[in-house]
Every structure is written in structure tokens, then in C-alpha cells.
Coordinates of C-alpha atoms and ligand atoms in Angstrom, one line a residue:
M1 CA -48.0 -58.1 -37.4
G2 CA -44.5 -59.1 -36.6
S3 CA -44.8 -59.6 -32.8
E4 CA -43.3 -62.5 -31.0
K5 CA -46.7 -63.1 -29.4
E6 CA -48.4 -63.7 -32.7
K7 CA -50.5 -66.8 -33.0
A8 CA -52.6 -67.9 -36.0
V9 CA -56.2 -68.6 -34.9
E10 CA -58.8 -70.2 -37.3
F11 CA -62.1 -68.2 -37.4
K12 CA -65.1 -70.3 -38.5
I13 CA -67.9 -67.8 -39.1
K14 CA -71.5 -68.9 -39.5
R15 CA -72.9 -66.5 -42.0
F16 CA -76.3 -65.7 -43.5
D17 CA -76.9 -64.3 -47.0
P18 CA -80.4 -62.7 -47.0
E19 CA -80.5 -62.3 -50.8
R20 CA -80.2 -66.0 -51.3
N21 CA -81.8 -66.9 -47.9
K22 CA -78.8 -69.1 -47.3
R23 CA -76.7 -70.0 -44.3
Y24 CA -73.0 -70.9 -44.9
L25 CA -69.7 -71.1 -43.2
S26 CA -66.5 -69.0 -44.0
T27 CA -63.1 -69.9 -42.5
Y28 CA -60.2 -67.5 -42.1
K29 CA -56.8 -67.8 -40.5
V30 CA -56.1 -64.6 -38.5
P31 CA -52.7 -63.6 -37.0
I32 CA -53.5 -62.7 -33.4
L33 CA -51.4 -60.4 -31.3
T34 CA -51.5 -60.0 -27.6
G35 CA -54.4 -57.8 -26.6
M36 CA -56.4 -58.3 -29.9
T37 CA -60.1 -58.7 -29.3
I38 CA -62.5 -60.7 -31.4
L39 CA -63.7 -57.4 -32.9
D40 CA -60.1 -56.5 -33.9
A41 CA -59.9 -59.9 -35.6
L42 CA -63.2 -59.4 -37.4
L43 CA -62.0 -56.0 -38.6
Y44 CA -58.7 -57.6 -39.8
I45 CA -60.7 -60.1 -41.8
K46 CA -62.9 -57.4 -43.3
D47 CA -59.9 -55.2 -44.2
N48 CA -57.5 -57.9 -45.4
L49 CA -59.3 -61.1 -46.3
D50 CA -63.0 -60.6 -47.1
G51 CA -64.7 -57.3 -47.4
T52 CA -68.1 -58.8 -47.5
L53 CA -68.1 -60.0 -43.9
T54 CA -70.8 -58.1 -42.0
F55 CA -70.9 -57.4 -38.3
R56 CA -72.0 -54.6 -36.0
H57 CA -70.0 -52.5 -33.7
S58 CA -69.6 -48.9 -32.5
C59 CA -67.9 -47.9 -29.3
R60 CA -65.2 -50.6 -29.1
M61 CA -65.2 -50.3 -25.3
G62 CA -68.0 -52.4 -24.0
Q63 CA -70.5 -49.5 -23.7
C64 CA -72.9 -49.4 -26.7
G65 CA -73.8 -53.1 -26.5
S66 CA -73.9 -53.6 -30.2
C67 CA -71.2 -56.2 -30.9
G68 CA -72.6 -59.3 -29.2
I69 CA -71.8 -62.6 -30.8
L70 CA -71.6 -66.3 -29.9
A71 CA -67.9 -67.4 -29.7
N72 CA -67.5 -71.2 -29.2
G73 CA -71.1 -71.3 -28.0
K74 CA -70.7 -68.6 -25.4
P75 CA -72.4 -65.1 -25.7
M76 CA -69.7 -62.4 -25.6
L77 CA -69.1 -58.8 -26.6
A78 CA -66.7 -59.0 -29.5
C79 CA -64.9 -55.8 -28.4
Y80 CA -64.6 -57.0 -24.8
T81 CA -63.0 -60.4 -25.4
Q82 CA -59.3 -60.9 -26.0
V83 CA -58.8 -63.8 -28.4
L84 CA -55.6 -65.2 -26.8
Q85 CA -57.2 -65.3 -23.4
L86 CA -59.7 -67.8 -24.7
G87 CA -56.8 -70.2 -25.2
V88 CA -58.1 -71.9 -28.3
D89 CA -56.8 -72.4 -31.9
V90 CA -60.2 -72.4 -33.5
L91 CA -63.0 -70.0 -32.8
E92 CA -66.5 -70.6 -34.1
I93 CA -68.4 -67.3 -34.3
E94 CA -72.1 -67.2 -34.8
P95 CA -74.8 -64.5 -34.5
L96 CA -76.7 -64.3 -31.1
P97 CA -79.5 -66.8 -30.8
N98 CA -83.2 -65.9 -30.1
L99 CA -83.1 -62.9 -32.5
P100 CA -83.7 -62.8 -36.2
V101 CA -80.5 -62.6 -38.3
I102 CA -80.3 -59.7 -40.8
K103 CA -77.0 -60.6 -42.4
D104 CA -73.9 -62.6 -41.2
L105 CA -73.4 -61.7 -37.6
V106 CA -75.9 -58.8 -37.5
V107 CA -79.1 -59.6 -35.6
D108 CA -82.3 -57.6 -35.5
F109 CA -82.6 -56.0 -32.0
H110 CA -86.2 -54.9 -32.5
P111 CA -87.9 -57.9 -30.7
F112 CA -85.4 -57.3 -27.8
F113 CA -86.1 -53.6 -27.5
E114 CA -89.8 -54.1 -27.8
K115 CA -89.7 -55.8 -24.4
F116 CA -88.3 -52.6 -22.9
V117 CA -91.1 -50.6 -24.2
K118 CA -93.5 -53.0 -22.4
I119 CA -91.8 -52.5 -19.0
K120 CA -91.6 -48.7 -19.4
P121 CA -87.9 -47.9 -18.7
I122 CA -88.8 -44.4 -17.4
L123 CA -89.9 -43.1 -14.0
I124 CA -93.6 -43.5 -13.5
R125 CA -94.9 -40.6 -11.6
A126 CA -98.0 -38.5 -11.4
E127 CA -97.9 -35.4 -13.7
E128 CA -98.1 -32.9 -10.9
E129 CA -95.3 -34.6 -9.0
L130 CA -93.0 -34.5 -12.0
R131 CA -93.2 -30.7 -11.7
K132 CA -91.8 -30.8 -8.2
P133 CA -88.0 -31.1 -8.6
T134 CA -87.2 -31.3 -4.9
E135 CA -89.2 -34.5 -4.7
F136 CA -86.6 -36.2 -6.8
T137 CA -83.8 -35.9 -4.2
Q138 CA -82.1 -39.2 -3.4
M139 CA -79.5 -40.1 -0.9
P140 CA -76.4 -42.2 -2.0
S141 CA -77.8 -45.1 0.0
D142 CA -81.0 -45.0 -2.3
L143 CA -78.8 -45.2 -5.4
K144 CA -77.1 -48.3 -4.1
K145 CA -80.4 -50.2 -4.2
Y146 CA -80.6 -50.1 -8.0
W147 CA -77.1 -49.2 -9.0
D148 CA -76.2 -52.7 -10.2
E149 CA -79.3 -53.0 -12.3
S150 CA -78.7 -49.6 -13.8
I151 CA -75.4 -50.6 -15.5
C152 CA -77.1 -52.8 -18.0
I153 CA -75.9 -51.8 -21.5
K154 CA -78.8 -53.6 -23.3
C155 CA -76.4 -55.8 -25.3
S156 CA -78.9 -58.7 -25.4
L157 CA -76.3 -61.3 -24.4
C158 CA -78.5 -62.5 -21.6
Y159 CA -81.4 -62.7 -24.0
G160 CA -79.3 -64.7 -26.4
S161 CA -78.4 -67.2 -23.8
C162 CA -81.8 -67.5 -22.1
P163 CA -83.7 -70.8 -22.5
A164 CA -87.0 -69.1 -21.6
A165 CA -86.5 -66.6 -24.5
I166 CA -87.2 -69.2 -27.1
D167 CA -90.8 -68.3 -26.2
M168 CA -91.3 -64.8 -27.7
K169 CA -93.8 -64.0 -24.9
F170 CA -91.0 -63.9 -22.3
L171 CA -89.9 -60.4 -21.4
G172 CA -86.3 -61.6 -20.9
P173 CA -83.7 -61.2 -18.2
S174 CA -82.5 -57.6 -19.0
S175 CA -86.0 -56.1 -19.3
L176 CA -87.2 -57.8 -16.1
T177 CA -84.0 -56.6 -14.4
T178 CA -84.6 -53.1 -15.6
N179 CA -88.2 -53.4 -14.4
Y180 CA -86.9 -54.3 -10.9
R181 CA -84.5 -51.3 -11.0
F182 CA -87.6 -49.0 -11.2
I183 CA -89.4 -51.1 -8.6
V184 CA -86.7 -50.4 -6.0
D185 CA -86.3 -46.8 -7.1
T186 CA -88.0 -44.7 -4.3
R187 CA -89.0 -42.0 -6.9
D188 CA -91.0 -44.5 -9.0
D189 CA -94.8 -44.8 -8.4
G190 CA -95.5 -47.7 -10.7
L191 CA -95.1 -50.6 -8.3
S192 CA -98.4 -52.3 -9.0
E193 CA -98.2 -51.7 -12.8
R194 CA -94.6 -53.1 -12.9
L195 CA -95.4 -56.1 -10.8
K196 CA -98.4 -56.9 -13.0
T197 CA -96.3 -56.6 -16.2
A198 CA -93.6 -58.9 -14.7
S199 CA -96.1 -61.4 -13.4
E200 CA -97.4 -62.1 -16.9
T201 CA -94.3 -64.0 -18.0
I202 CA -91.7 -64.1 -15.2
W203 CA -92.8 -67.7 -14.4
L204 CA -91.2 -68.8 -17.7
C205 CA -87.8 -68.1 -16.1
T206 CA -86.1 -71.3 -14.9
S207 CA -83.5 -69.7 -12.6
C208 CA -80.8 -71.4 -14.7
S209 CA -78.4 -68.5 -14.3
S210 CA -77.3 -68.3 -18.0
C211 CA -78.1 -64.6 -17.9
T212 CA -75.9 -64.0 -14.9
L213 CA -73.0 -66.0 -16.4
S214 CA -73.2 -64.2 -19.8
C215 CA -73.6 -60.6 -18.5
P216 CA -70.5 -58.6 -19.5
K217 CA -71.3 -56.1 -16.6
E218 CA -71.6 -59.0 -14.1
I219 CA -75.2 -58.1 -13.2
D220 CA -76.7 -61.1 -11.2
C221 CA -80.0 -61.1 -13.2
A222 CA -81.0 -64.5 -11.9
T223 CA -81.1 -63.3 -8.3
V224 CA -82.9 -60.1 -9.4
L225 CA -85.6 -62.2 -11.1
D226 CA -85.9 -64.3 -7.9
N227 CA -86.4 -61.1 -5.9
E228 CA -89.0 -59.9 -8.4
R229 CA -91.0 -63.1 -8.1
G230 CA -90.7 -62.8 -4.3
L231 CA -92.3 -59.3 -4.5
I232 CA -95.1 -60.6 -6.8
V233 CA -96.0 -63.3 -4.4
E234 CA -95.7 -61.0 -1.4
E235 CA -98.0 -58.4 -2.9
G236 CA -100.4 -61.2 -4.1
V237 CA -100.3 -60.0 -7.7
L238 CA -101.5 -62.5 -10.4
V239 CA -99.6 -65.7 -9.4
P240 CA -100.7 -68.4 -11.9
R241 CA -103.0 -71.1 -10.6
T242 CA -100.4 -73.8 -11.2
A243 CA -97.7 -72.0 -9.2
K244 CA -100.3 -71.4 -6.4
D245 CA -101.1 -75.2 -6.3
V246 CA -97.4 -76.0 -5.9
L247 CA -97.1 -73.5 -3.0
T248 CA -100.3 -74.7 -1.3
S249 CA -99.1 -78.3 -1.5
A250 CA -95.7 -77.5 -0.1
F251 CA -97.4 -75.7 2.8
K252 CA -100.0 -78.5 3.5
Y253 CA -98.0 -81.6 2.7
H254 CA -94.4 -80.4 2.9
N255 CA -93.9 -81.5 -0.7
P256 CA -94.9 -79.8 -3.9
V257 CA -96.6 -82.8 -5.4
R258 CA -99.7 -83.1 -3.2
M259 CA -98.6 -86.5 -1.7
S260 CA -99.2 -87.6 1.9
P261 CA -96.1 -87.0 4.1
G262 CA -96.7 -90.5 5.5
K263 CA -95.9 -92.0 2.1
R264 CA -92.5 -90.3 1.7
T265 CA -90.5 -93.5 2.3
D266 CA -92.7 -95.8 0.1
W267 CA -89.9 -95.9 -2.5
S268 CA -87.7 -97.8 -0.1
K269 CA -90.1 -100.6 0.7
G270 CA -88.3 -104.0 0.8
L271 CA -84.8 -102.3 0.7
E272 CA -84.5 -102.1 4.5
I273 CA -83.0 -98.6 4.5
K274 CA -82.1 -97.2 7.9
E275 CA -84.0 -94.1 9.0
L276 CA -82.3 -91.5 11.3
P277 CA -85.2 -91.2 13.7
M278 CA -84.6 -94.8 14.6
V279 CA -80.8 -95.1 14.5
E280 CA -79.8 -91.5 15.6
K281 CA -76.3 -91.6 14.1
T282 CA -74.9 -92.4 10.7
D283 CA -72.0 -91.6 8.5
V284 CA -74.0 -90.4 5.5
L285 CA -77.4 -88.7 5.6
Y286 CA -79.1 -89.6 2.3
F287 CA -81.4 -86.7 1.5
V288 CA -83.8 -88.2 -1.0
G289 CA -85.9 -85.1 -2.0
C290 CA -89.5 -84.9 -3.3
L291 CA -89.5 -86.3 -6.8
P292 CA -87.3 -89.4 -6.0
S293 CA -89.5 -90.0 -2.9
Y294 CA -92.9 -89.8 -4.6
D295 CA -92.7 -90.0 -8.4
A296 CA -92.6 -93.6 -9.7
R297 CA -90.0 -92.9 -12.4
N298 CA -87.7 -91.0 -10.1
Q299 CA -88.0 -93.6 -7.3
E300 CA -85.8 -95.7 -9.5
I301 CA -83.0 -93.2 -9.1
A302 CA -83.4 -93.2 -5.3
K303 CA -83.2 -97.0 -5.4
S304 CA -80.1 -97.0 -7.8
I305 CA -78.1 -94.7 -5.5
A306 CA -79.1 -96.7 -2.4
Q307 CA -77.9 -99.9 -4.2
I308 CA -74.6 -98.3 -5.2
F309 CA -74.1 -97.2 -1.6
R310 CA -74.7 -100.8 -0.5
K311 CA -72.2 -102.0 -3.0
I312 CA -69.4 -99.9 -1.4
D313 CA -70.6 -100.4 2.2
V314 CA -71.7 -96.9 2.9
N315 CA -73.2 -96.4 6.4
F316 CA -76.2 -94.3 5.4
A317 CA -79.7 -93.5 6.6
T318 CA -82.5 -91.2 5.5
L319 CA -84.7 -88.9 7.5
G320 CA -87.6 -91.2 6.8
N321 CA -91.0 -89.5 6.8
E322 CA -89.5 -86.6 8.8
E323 CA -87.8 -85.3 5.7
W324 CA -89.5 -82.3 4.2
C325 CA -89.1 -80.6 0.8
C326 CA -85.7 -78.8 0.7
G327 CA -87.6 -75.7 -0.5
D328 CA -85.4 -74.7 -3.5
H329 CA -88.3 -74.5 -6.0
I330 CA -90.4 -72.8 -3.5
L331 CA -87.8 -70.1 -2.9
R332 CA -87.3 -69.6 -6.7
L333 CA -91.1 -69.3 -7.0
G334 CA -90.8 -66.4 -4.6
E335 CA -92.4 -67.8 -1.4
K336 CA -89.6 -66.9 1.0
G337 CA -91.7 -67.4 4.1
L338 CA -92.7 -70.9 3.1
F339 CA -89.1 -71.8 2.1
E340 CA -88.0 -70.7 5.6
M341 CA -90.6 -72.9 7.2
L342 CA -89.5 -75.9 5.2
A343 CA -85.8 -75.2 5.6
E344 CA -86.0 -74.5 9.4
H345 CA -87.7 -77.9 9.9
N346 CA -85.0 -79.7 7.9
A347 CA -82.2 -77.7 9.5
S348 CA -83.5 -78.6 13.0
L349 CA -83.3 -82.3 12.1
F350 CA -79.8 -81.8 10.7
K351 CA -78.8 -80.3 14.1
K352 CA -80.5 -83.1 16.0
Y353 CA -79.0 -86.1 14.3
G354 CA -75.4 -87.1 14.1
F355 CA -73.9 -87.6 10.6
N356 CA -70.7 -86.6 8.8
R357 CA -72.1 -85.6 5.4
I358 CA -75.3 -85.1 3.5
I359 CA -75.6 -86.6 0.0
T360 CA -78.3 -85.4 -2.2
I361 CA -79.9 -86.8 -5.4
S362 CA -81.2 -83.5 -6.6
P363 CA -78.9 -80.6 -7.6
H364 CA -81.6 -78.3 -6.3
C365 CA -81.4 -79.8 -2.7
Y366 CA -77.6 -79.6 -3.1
H367 CA -77.6 -76.0 -4.2
T368 CA -80.0 -74.7 -1.5
F369 CA -78.1 -76.6 1.3
K370 CA -74.9 -75.0 0.1
N371 CA -76.2 -71.4 -0.5
D372 CA -79.3 -70.5 1.3
K373 CA -79.9 -69.5 4.9
P374 CA -80.8 -71.2 7.4
Y375 CA -79.0 -74.2 5.9
T376 CA -75.8 -72.2 5.5
D377 CA -75.8 -71.3 9.2
I378 CA -75.2 -74.9 10.2
G379 CA -72.0 -75.5 8.3
L380 CA -73.2 -78.6 6.5
N381 CA -70.8 -81.0 4.6
V382 CA -72.9 -81.5 1.5
Q383 CA -72.1 -83.5 -1.6
H384 CA -74.1 -84.3 -4.7
Y385 CA -74.2 -88.0 -5.3
T386 CA -72.0 -87.7 -8.4
Q387 CA -69.2 -86.2 -6.4
F388 CA -69.3 -89.0 -3.8
I389 CA -69.6 -91.8 -6.3
S390 CA -66.9 -90.4 -8.7
E391 CA -64.6 -90.3 -5.6
A392 CA -65.3 -94.0 -4.9
I393 CA -64.5 -94.9 -8.5
K394 CA -61.3 -92.8 -8.4
N395 CA -60.0 -94.5 -5.3
G396 CA -60.9 -98.0 -6.5
R397 CA -63.8 -98.7 -4.1
L398 CA -66.2 -99.0 -7.0
R399 CA -65.4 -100.5 -10.5
P400 CA -68.0 -100.8 -13.2
V401 CA -67.4 -104.1 -15.1
K402 CA -70.4 -104.7 -17.3
A403 CA -70.1 -103.1 -20.7
I404 CA -72.8 -100.7 -21.9
K405 CA -72.2 -100.4 -25.6
K406 CA -74.2 -97.2 -26.2
K407 CA -73.6 -93.7 -27.6
V408 CA -74.5 -91.4 -24.7
T409 CA -74.6 -87.7 -24.3
Y410 CA -74.6 -85.9 -21.0
H411 CA -77.1 -83.0 -20.2
D412 CA -75.7 -80.7 -17.5
P413 CA -78.4 -79.9 -14.9
C414 CA -78.2 -76.1 -14.4
F415 CA -78.2 -76.2 -10.6
L416 CA -75.4 -78.7 -10.7
G417 CA -73.4 -77.2 -13.6
K418 CA -73.9 -73.5 -14.1
R419 CA -75.0 -72.8 -10.5
S420 CA -72.6 -75.1 -8.7
G421 CA -69.7 -75.6 -11.1
I422 CA -69.9 -79.4 -11.0
Y423 CA -69.2 -80.5 -14.6
D424 CA -66.6 -83.2 -14.4
E425 CA -67.8 -85.7 -11.8
P426 CA -70.9 -87.0 -13.7
R427 CA -68.8 -87.3 -16.9
E428 CA -66.1 -89.2 -15.0
I429 CA -68.7 -91.7 -13.8
L430 CA -69.9 -92.2 -17.4
K431 CA -66.4 -92.5 -18.8
S432 CA -65.7 -95.3 -16.2
I433 CA -68.4 -97.5 -17.7
P434 CA -66.8 -100.0 -20.2
G435 CA -68.1 -99.7 -23.8
L436 CA -70.0 -96.4 -23.2
E437 CA -69.2 -93.8 -25.8
L438 CA -69.7 -90.3 -24.4
V439 CA -70.5 -87.6 -27.0
E440 CA -70.9 -83.9 -26.1
M441 CA -73.7 -81.8 -27.3
G442 CA -72.8 -78.5 -28.9
R443 CA -74.2 -76.7 -25.9
S444 CA -72.5 -78.2 -22.9
K445 CA -71.0 -77.3 -19.5
E446 CA -71.3 -73.5 -18.8
N447 CA -73.0 -73.1 -22.3
S448 CA -75.4 -75.9 -21.6
F449 CA -79.1 -75.4 -22.5
C450 CA -81.6 -75.7 -19.6
C451 CA -84.2 -78.5 -19.6
G452 CA -86.8 -75.9 -18.5
G453 CA -87.7 -77.5 -15.2
G454 CA -86.2 -75.1 -12.6
A455 CA -88.0 -72.5 -10.5
G456 CA -91.1 -74.7 -10.3
R457 CA -91.6 -74.6 -14.1
I458 CA -91.6 -78.5 -14.0
W459 CA -95.1 -78.2 -12.5
T460 CA -96.2 -75.0 -14.1
E461 CA -95.2 -75.6 -17.8
E462 CA -97.9 -74.4 -20.2
A463 CA -95.9 -73.4 -23.3
T464 CA -96.5 -75.0 -26.7
P465 CA -94.0 -77.8 -27.6
E466 CA -91.8 -75.6 -29.8
N467 CA -91.5 -73.0 -27.0
R468 CA -90.5 -75.6 -24.3
P469 CA -86.8 -75.7 -23.5
C470 CA -86.9 -79.5 -22.9
V471 CA -88.1 -80.1 -26.4
N472 CA -85.4 -77.8 -27.9
R473 CA -82.8 -79.7 -25.8
T474 CA -84.0 -83.2 -26.8
K475 CA -84.0 -82.2 -30.5
E476 CA -80.3 -81.3 -30.0
A477 CA -79.6 -84.8 -28.6
L478 CA -81.5 -86.5 -31.4
E479 CA -79.5 -84.6 -34.0
L480 CA -76.4 -85.9 -32.4
G481 CA -77.6 -89.5 -33.1
V482 CA -77.1 -90.7 -29.5
E483 CA -79.2 -93.5 -27.9
V484 CA -79.2 -92.2 -24.4
I485 CA -79.4 -88.7 -22.7
A486 CA -77.8 -89.1 -19.3
T487 CA -78.3 -86.5 -16.7
A488 CA -78.0 -86.2 -12.9
C489 CA -81.2 -84.5 -11.7
P490 CA -84.7 -85.8 -11.2
F491 CA -86.2 -82.7 -12.7
C492 CA -84.1 -83.0 -15.9
V493 CA -85.1 -86.6 -16.2
T494 CA -88.8 -85.7 -15.9
A495 CA -88.6 -82.8 -18.3
L496 CA -86.5 -84.6 -20.9
E497 CA -88.6 -87.8 -20.8
D498 CA -91.7 -85.7 -21.4
A499 CA -90.0 -84.1 -24.4
V500 CA -89.1 -87.5 -25.8
K501 CA -92.8 -88.4 -25.7
V502 CA -93.8 -85.0 -27.2
L503 CA -91.4 -85.6 -30.1
D504 CA -92.6 -89.2 -30.5
A505 CA -89.0 -90.4 -30.2
E506 CA -89.4 -93.2 -27.6
D507 CA -87.9 -95.7 -30.1
K508 CA -84.9 -93.5 -30.8
I509 CA -83.7 -92.2 -27.5
V510 CA -84.0 -92.8 -23.7
V511 CA -83.3 -90.6 -20.7
K512 CA -81.4 -92.1 -17.9
D513 CA -79.9 -90.8 -14.7
V514 CA -76.1 -91.3 -14.4
S515 CA -76.7 -93.5 -11.3
E516 CA -79.0 -95.8 -13.3
L517 CA -76.4 -96.4 -16.0
L518 CA -73.8 -97.0 -13.3
R519 CA -76.0 -99.5 -11.5
E520 CA -76.4 -101.4 -14.8
A521 CA -72.7 -101.5 -15.2
L522 CA -71.9 -102.9 -11.7
Ligands
FES601 FE1 -69.8 -51.2 -28.2 FE2 -68.7 -53.6 -28.3 S1 -68.6 -52.1 -29.8 S2 -70.0 -52.8 -26.8

């Protein structure tokens, strides 16, 4: 180990001793050379420092899927990850979550593989057809349809990072992706059986994208699951009543919350906010979204942001009652046709009125305007409000002056963080508030844990408290001893506030949008 590139890295390994039923921590200093993987380092520890350390591996080349671990909170294959590339001096290594631990870093894969048995990872064909080999011929173009889904190595990293998988009922990203692989395989005759199996639990998926981000083979499981839900809705297979209600409401009222379209601007009464149908041109189009328009709690966020805009003389207007749901949750729920109807309406207004940029409250509106057709066809200049406001703070147009002497943690909304890469701006706003102490949760930024509200689950939630992601997340904040969970999404606010009530913790912790804390500090 005499290389110039050698660096000592501290390995803190969270272990489990089944004989004493005890969890404990072991720390080792490991000399790391260029090219050494986490698995190499674990083998070094076992050979040189502690022969009792137990972990699983086989192929050492990212193929067998047996060496998954959490490294500094992120699911990884130990044999696939070079230590020096992580750029850290300390590495915390833990077994993968959502699976029972057998010993140290070795988890029991049985619950994970049982999900694959349920989806039948073999071609479903009638017996007599199986005997006709020529029927199995496929063209290369057919292979392309499911090639990406076929390269899954069943390592369970996606399952370990999945917020929905805290509920054992959920089939999980990899098995649902494998299910889809057979759905699009022209040789498979099990379409209705496969859609029925998927429809039983796919609604627990929140589209948070943790699975896509953790996959060592870069399979976009989140998009595959969106497509699978789309097929379920298209074929009319067992859509839960709660999801149907959301879709019906979005069709009838142009919002998912069964409110009259004529009441969309009620939140702004007394604030004299300009509406584009009347003024025709503005600098900023303030896209309010459904929850901040209709839900009493979230109307406070719409007001906060409008007041902050006023403070810095932003020339802004809304679409008034002409604004319709952006459609993001509808698209994630699989109703592509309905999404297009909503989006085409909004897009036609965007083309009709003059403005320089759109600012959204919800990360869901932001994400769909940035990524989904027909919005992307217009070339919109979209910002989430945290981007716009943090810019104003940076260039001195806005200066929080009143101290908020509170310990605050920030919960990353998945559609703002993991799906859009916006992690710093909300934190910069919070750090600009005098007296406010920002403390990070163990799971933050790209390793953040979803509130459980995405893909329409905010309206369809039926899990027991211990299986709800928002309850799991709020417990994490409570353990940190903070007084406030700040976030920047109406759906996160709703889900986390609900969890605070479920946990009977209203006297210990409150949930605030970043804009509400900033308004208090101005
Ligand atoms: Fe086989 Fe890592 S040892 S994937």
C-alpha cells in the first residue's frame, strides 16, 4: 500500500449482532489507493483489521447484485463504487433499508424476491403455443422495447431507497419494472394478469424518482412505473376509487379537489392581485396551482409569496379563474389524455398573454412545465419561487431583518430536489434569516426521503400510519429535536402537517413553507 495516491479514509460501519440482538458501530481507518472500491476496503478490513466483519459479495463486477449497501445514506453497489471518487474522509456504511438484517451488512433478500414471484418473471403463454418455436421470433426493434428493463440485476438498491417500500404490500420498483418488461414483450400473453397484479399496489408509488437515481444500471424505473399506471388507466383495470375521484374532479372542475373553477381566485380576496385576462401583459406570470388556490392552509403560502413579490416591486399577475390544474399529478396517475387536455388549455393561455417568466409555488407545476409536452413546445422561462427569491436576496433587493430564533430542518420536496436538482436555493433563503439555525436531517438532498404526497397519493393515501412516508419522515425530524420542518411544496406541507397530527406532536413541531418563514422575517 505504498502508493502516492494513498489516503486514509475512516469507515464507520453500522453492524448487527444477531446472537445478542444488538446494533453497534465499528470504526476503522483504511488506506485507500486509487481505484479501490468500497468492497476492496471491506475486504481489507476483514483481512487486516477485523475478521468478524460480515458482508456479502460475489462477482465483484456489478453483475450479481449481491453487494448493495448504504454509503453516506446513498444506496450503492460496494463493488461498483470507487472510494476516492466519493471525495470524503469519512464513510458511514449501513445495510440496505427496507429489508431485515441478518448480520452486519448482510440483509435477507427473501421479501424482495418474493415480489418477483408475484409478478411472474417468465413469459406467460398458452401451453400449445410454447411448443411452436417459430412463434418466438422477434425483430431487433422488438428487443429495444424492453431492453432497458431487462438489464436489471435485482440488487434491490431501488427497493432500499423506495419510500413506498416501507409498506411491505408494495411490489417495489424493480419487480414492477420487470412486470412492464413482460407487458411490452410481444411474446407475452399475460397483459391482463400483469396489469391486475400491478394495479393492486402501484398507487403507493409517489414518483419520487429515488429508484431511478439509485439504479446502478441507470434504468429509469420512475418513468416505467408512470407508463405502467398509464396502461392500467387506459385498459380500465382496477383503478382505486380515490384515484378515480381525483381524475373525475380534474375533468369536471379542472382541479383535483372538487372545487368550483369560479372560486380559484378566492385566496387573493382583498390583496388586489392583477389577473392576466384583464391586464394582458406582465413581467411575471404567478402560477398559483390547485392546493394554494383552494386549500385554506396552502392559501397562506400563495399570500406569502404574493406579499414578498410586493415587497420587491415585482410586476406580476395570475391567470385568475382561467388557470387550470397544471396536470402533473394527473399525468403521474396515468391519465395522459386528461393531462393533455389540462396542459393544452394552460399552454394556449401562455401563448396568448405576454410575460417574461412563470413563477410557480408547487414543484409539481415547475417540473411539468419544464419537462412535459405540450408545455415544453412553447419554450417557457420557468422558475420555482425559491429560485426567484434567493436571487433577490443575493442581489440585495430583499433582506430579512427580523430574527427567527428557531431550530429548523429543511425537507427536500422530491419534484424540486431529486427530480429538478434544486437543493441550494431554499436553503439559501433559510440561511439568510437572522437567528434561524438550519439543521440537516440524515436523509437530505438526493438522499432525501419522500413525504409520500406525489403521483396523486396525497389524495389516495390509505396506508396505516407506520406505513405512511410522511409519518416516517416527521419522526426523523422529531428525533433531530427541531421546532420547525420547512419545505417548499404545498403537497409536502399538507402531508407533513397531517403526520404531525397523526403523531400527536403539534406541541413539539410545526410545518412551514420557506416563504412563510421569510415573510415573518421581513
Ligand atoms: Fe456482484 Fe457487487 S459483487 S454486484
